């Protein structure tokens, strides 16, 4: 993660493992954005509350992926 907060336009650059071994997850809220390589790391972020998306789980188990809008593109 690299950032430049200088005006006129703040820039945030985020990259993941190029071979896809470690995924990159993000969580956005009005307070800010958090990045992690495991979802369980978000449990320490103030305001994060995990919830199950049963349709998303079904799509993943039967299709091997979760289509939009249940996942970011």
XYZ file of C-alpha atoms in Angstrom:
73
model
C 0.000 0.000 0.000
C 1.330 3.400 -0.943
C -0.379 6.738 -0.516
C 0.198 10.376 -1.334
C -2.114 12.719 0.519
C -0.740 15.888 -1.054
C -3.226 18.183 -2.772
C -4.843 18.549 -5.239
C -5.777 14.851 -5.460
C -4.968 12.245 -2.804
C -3.782 8.944 -4.319
C -3.946 5.456 -2.852
C -2.184 2.580 -4.625
C -2.892 -0.966 -3.436
C -1.425 -4.143 -4.956
C -1.793 -7.826 -4.209
C 0.359 -10.891 -4.689
C 0.721 -11.151 -8.455
C 0.314 -14.941 -8.425
C -2.865 -14.705 -6.373
C -1.628 -16.808 -3.457
C -2.724 -14.196 -0.930
C -5.952 -12.366 -1.802
C -6.570 -8.710 -1.093
C -9.736 -7.867 0.793
C -11.010 -4.397 1.571
C -13.720 -2.973 3.764
C -15.003 0.587 3.418
C -17.004 2.607 5.916
C -17.693 6.294 6.499
C -14.712 6.277 8.906
C -12.235 5.001 6.312
C -10.974 1.968 4.404
C -9.216 -1.157 5.714
C -7.159 -3.671 3.711
C -6.178 -7.220 4.690
C -5.048 -10.551 3.270
C -7.509 -12.440 5.522
C -11.078 -11.479 6.371
C -10.599 -12.327 10.048
C -8.190 -9.382 10.335
C -11.157 -7.027 9.985
C -12.514 -8.177 13.358
C -10.102 -5.714 14.988
C -11.434 -2.761 12.950
C -13.841 -0.535 14.858
C -17.341 -0.818 13.377
C -16.802 -4.017 11.360
C -19.554 -6.596 11.748
C -19.408 -9.857 9.816
C -22.596 -11.163 8.248
C -23.345 -14.162 6.079
C -24.564 -13.803 2.509
C -26.273 -17.141 1.880
C -26.910 -16.460 -1.799
C -23.250 -15.493 -2.263
C -22.159 -18.714 -0.529
C -24.470 -20.754 -2.769
C -23.063 -19.092 -5.898
C -19.507 -19.761 -4.768
C -20.162 -23.430 -3.949
C -22.072 -24.184 -7.157
C -20.369 -21.881 -9.659
C -16.863 -21.629 -8.130
C -17.187 -17.835 -8.114
C -19.471 -15.149 -6.756
C -20.939 -12.880 -9.456
C -21.707 -9.183 -9.134
C -23.307 -7.446 -7.263
C -22.318 -9.731 -4.367
C -18.629 -9.075 -4.945
C -16.699 -6.076 -6.264
C -15.643 -6.281 -9.883
